[in-house]
């Protein structure tokens, strides 16, 4: 039924390319796509307010995946953690900042 939340989890799979725009047909969705090689996130996915437990309505695309050049421990923005700058984060959904790319990171 449309009221059920759909969980999609493809973590650490070396996925490349864009998150499929066709996923916008799902109304309540939780995506776990961090630590892949995703290089595009369609804007239409960032306008589905019910995605990610309603966090898309608050944080837009960042609620799905942190954009390139940013990271967070969950690979996305949550109500407790924002995406932080990281020049070594080349893809969407990065969870670790390696190589001293962040002024707040001591690596």
PDB file of C-alpha atoms in Angstrom:
ATOM      1  CA  UNK A   1       0.000   0.000   0.000  1.00  0.00           C
ATOM      2  CA  UNK A   2       0.982   3.617  -0.534  1.00  0.00           C
ATOM      3  CA  UNK A   3       1.067   4.285   3.214  1.00  0.00           C
ATOM      4  CA  UNK A   4       3.895   1.825   3.865  1.00  0.00           C
ATOM      5  CA  UNK A   5       7.493   2.999   4.031  1.00  0.00           C
ATOM      6  CA  UNK A   6       9.802   1.394   1.495  1.00  0.00           C
ATOM      7  CA  UNK A   7      13.368   0.729   2.651  1.00  0.00           C
ATOM      8  CA  UNK A   8      16.080   0.697  -0.027  1.00  0.00           C
ATOM      9  CA  UNK A   9      19.570  -0.210   1.133  1.00  0.00           C
ATOM     10  CA  UNK A  10      22.580  -0.442  -1.168  1.00  0.00           C
ATOM     11  CA  UNK A  11      25.488   0.501   1.090  1.00  0.00           C
ATOM     12  CA  UNK A  12      29.142  -0.185   0.237  1.00  0.00           C
ATOM     13  CA  UNK A  13      28.247  -1.563  -3.208  1.00  0.00           C
ATOM     14  CA  UNK A  14      30.467   0.543  -5.481  1.00  0.00           C
ATOM     15  CA  UNK A  15      27.317   1.804  -7.242  1.00  0.00           C
ATOM     16  CA  UNK A  16      28.064   4.503  -9.805  1.00  0.00           C
ATOM     17  CA  UNK A  17      26.020   7.123 -11.614  1.00  0.00           C
ATOM     18  CA  UNK A  18      22.800   8.784 -10.503  1.00  0.00           C
ATOM     19  CA  UNK A  19      20.080   7.783  -8.079  1.00  0.00           C
ATOM     20  CA  UNK A  20      17.249   6.760 -10.454  1.00  0.00           C
ATOM     21  CA  UNK A  21      14.581   9.412 -10.926  1.00  0.00           C
ATOM     22  CA  UNK A  22      12.052   6.579 -11.307  1.00  0.00           C
ATOM     23  CA  UNK A  23      12.325   6.043  -7.527  1.00  0.00           C
ATOM     24  CA  UNK A  24      10.232   9.216  -7.167  1.00  0.00           C
ATOM     25  CA  UNK A  25       7.164   7.002  -7.673  1.00  0.00           C
ATOM     26  CA  UNK A  26       7.694   5.765  -4.103  1.00  0.00           C
ATOM     27  CA  UNK A  27       6.005   8.163  -1.691  1.00  0.00           C
ATOM     28  CA  UNK A  28       7.459   7.108   1.669  1.00  0.00           C
ATOM     29  CA  UNK A  29      10.993   5.927   1.270  1.00  0.00           C
ATOM     30  CA  UNK A  30      14.114   5.482   3.370  1.00  0.00           C
ATOM     31  CA  UNK A  31      17.302   5.187   1.336  1.00  0.00           C
ATOM     32  CA  UNK A  32      20.605   3.896   2.598  1.00  0.00           C
ATOM     33  CA  UNK A  33      23.031   4.547  -0.242  1.00  0.00           C
ATOM     34  CA  UNK A  34      26.122   5.812   1.534  1.00  0.00           C
ATOM     35  CA  UNK A  35      29.668   4.778   0.648  1.00  0.00           C
ATOM     36  CA  UNK A  36      29.079   4.256  -3.060  1.00  0.00           C
ATOM     37  CA  UNK A  37      30.263   6.255  -6.071  1.00  0.00           C
ATOM     38  CA  UNK A  38      27.047   8.135  -6.753  1.00  0.00           C
ATOM     39  CA  UNK A  39      27.697  11.322  -8.685  1.00  0.00           C
ATOM     40  CA  UNK A  40      24.174  12.690  -9.237  1.00  0.00           C
ATOM     41  CA  UNK A  41      20.940  13.067  -7.312  1.00  0.00           C
ATOM     42  CA  UNK A  42      17.899  14.186  -9.273  1.00  0.00           C
ATOM     43  CA  UNK A  43      16.231  17.323  -7.896  1.00  0.00           C
ATOM     44  CA  UNK A  44      12.804  15.700  -8.239  1.00  0.00           C
ATOM     45  CA  UNK A  45      13.772  13.213  -5.516  1.00  0.00           C
ATOM     46  CA  UNK A  46      14.567  16.077  -3.171  1.00  0.00           C
ATOM     47  CA  UNK A  47      11.014  17.406  -3.287  1.00  0.00           C
ATOM     48  CA  UNK A  48       9.263  14.356  -1.831  1.00  0.00           C
ATOM     49  CA  UNK A  49       8.591  15.597   1.687  1.00  0.00           C
ATOM     50  CA  UNK A  50       7.712  12.181   3.136  1.00  0.00           C
ATOM     51  CA  UNK A  51      11.065  10.621   2.223  1.00  0.00           C
ATOM     52  CA  UNK A  52      13.577   9.812   4.960  1.00  0.00           C
ATOM     53  CA  UNK A  53      10.945  10.011   7.687  1.00  0.00           C
ATOM     54  CA  UNK A  54      10.031  13.562   6.654  1.00  0.00           C
ATOM     55  CA  UNK A  55      13.587  14.886   6.813  1.00  0.00           C
ATOM     56  CA  UNK A  56      13.551  15.747   3.092  1.00  0.00           C
ATOM     57  CA  UNK A  57      10.971  18.419   3.906  1.00  0.00           C
ATOM     58  CA  UNK A  58      13.500  19.984   6.309  1.00  0.00           C
ATOM     59  CA  UNK A  59      16.871  19.397   4.616  1.00  0.00           C
ATOM     60  CA  UNK A  60      16.103  18.779   0.931  1.00  0.00           C
ATOM     61  CA  UNK A  61      18.631  16.674  -0.979  1.00  0.00           C
ATOM     62  CA  UNK A  62      21.007  16.594   1.993  1.00  0.00           C
ATOM     63  CA  UNK A  63      18.484  14.408   3.849  1.00  0.00           C
ATOM     64  CA  UNK A  64      19.014  11.753   1.169  1.00  0.00           C
ATOM     65  CA  UNK A  65      22.793  12.021   0.660  1.00  0.00           C
ATOM     66  CA  UNK A  66      25.437  14.578   1.532  1.00  0.00           C
ATOM     67  CA  UNK A  67      26.631  16.166  -1.727  1.00  0.00           C
ATOM     68  CA  UNK A  68      30.188  15.854  -3.063  1.00  0.00           C
ATOM     69  CA  UNK A  69      32.794  17.783  -1.049  1.00  0.00           C
ATOM     70  CA  UNK A  70      30.832  17.108   2.148  1.00  0.00           C
ATOM     71  CA  UNK A  71      30.367  14.219   4.547  1.00  0.00           C
ATOM     72  CA  UNK A  72      28.580  13.086   7.723  1.00  0.00           C
ATOM     73  CA  UNK A  73      28.708   9.939   9.831  1.00  0.00           C
ATOM     74  CA  UNK A  74      25.482   8.721   8.191  1.00  0.00           C
ATOM     75  CA  UNK A  75      26.302   9.991   4.704  1.00  0.00           C
ATOM     76  CA  UNK A  76      23.367  12.407   4.902  1.00  0.00           C
ATOM     77  CA  UNK A  77      22.040  15.254   6.992  1.00  0.00           C
ATOM     78  CA  UNK A  78      19.881  14.392   9.978  1.00  0.00           C
ATOM     79  CA  UNK A  79      18.272  16.443  12.727  1.00  0.00           C
ATOM     80  CA  UNK A  80      21.415  15.890  14.825  1.00  0.00           C
ATOM     81  CA  UNK A  81      24.190  16.148  12.208  1.00  0.00           C
ATOM     82  CA  UNK A  82      24.737  18.345   9.170  1.00  0.00           C
ATOM     83  CA  UNK A  83      26.862  17.574   6.118  1.00  0.00           C
ATOM     84  CA  UNK A  84      30.306  19.067   6.767  1.00  0.00           C
ATOM     85  CA  UNK A  85      32.883  20.323   4.272  1.00  0.00           C
ATOM     86  CA  UNK A  86      35.423  17.753   3.071  1.00  0.00           C
ATOM     87  CA  UNK A  87      37.463  18.373  -0.081  1.00  0.00           C
ATOM     88  CA  UNK A  88      38.346  14.674  -0.396  1.00  0.00           C
ATOM     89  CA  UNK A  89      34.690  13.548  -0.512  1.00  0.00           C
ATOM     90  CA  UNK A  90      34.197  13.095  -4.255  1.00  0.00           C
ATOM     91  CA  UNK A  91      30.780  11.409  -4.239  1.00  0.00           C
ATOM     92  CA  UNK A  92      27.336  11.757  -2.721  1.00  0.00           C
ATOM     93  CA  UNK A  93      26.885   9.983   0.602  1.00  0.00           C
ATOM     94  CA  UNK A  94      30.435  10.060   1.956  1.00  0.00           C
ATOM     95  CA  UNK A  95      30.691   9.060   5.626  1.00  0.00           C
ATOM     96  CA  UNK A  96      34.384   9.673   6.351  1.00  0.00           C
ATOM     97  CA  UNK A  97      36.600  12.640   5.560  1.00  0.00           C
ATOM     98  CA  UNK A  98      40.055  11.303   4.785  1.00  0.00           C
ATOM     99  CA  UNK A  99      43.225  13.223   4.152  1.00  0.00           C
ATOM    100  CA  UNK A 100      42.547  16.377   6.162  1.00  0.00           C
ATOM    101  CA  UNK A 101      39.895  17.790   3.871  1.00  0.00           C
ATOM    102  CA  UNK A 102      37.966  19.422   6.722  1.00  0.00           C
ATOM    103  CA  UNK A 103      39.123  22.181   9.028  1.00  0.00           C
ATOM    104  CA  UNK A 104      37.383  20.346  11.900  1.00  0.00           C
ATOM    105  CA  UNK A 105      39.055  17.022  11.097  1.00  0.00           C
ATOM    106  CA  UNK A 106      42.470  16.200  12.512  1.00  0.00           C
ATOM    107  CA  UNK A 107      43.367  13.539   9.900  1.00  0.00           C
TER     108      UNK A 107
END
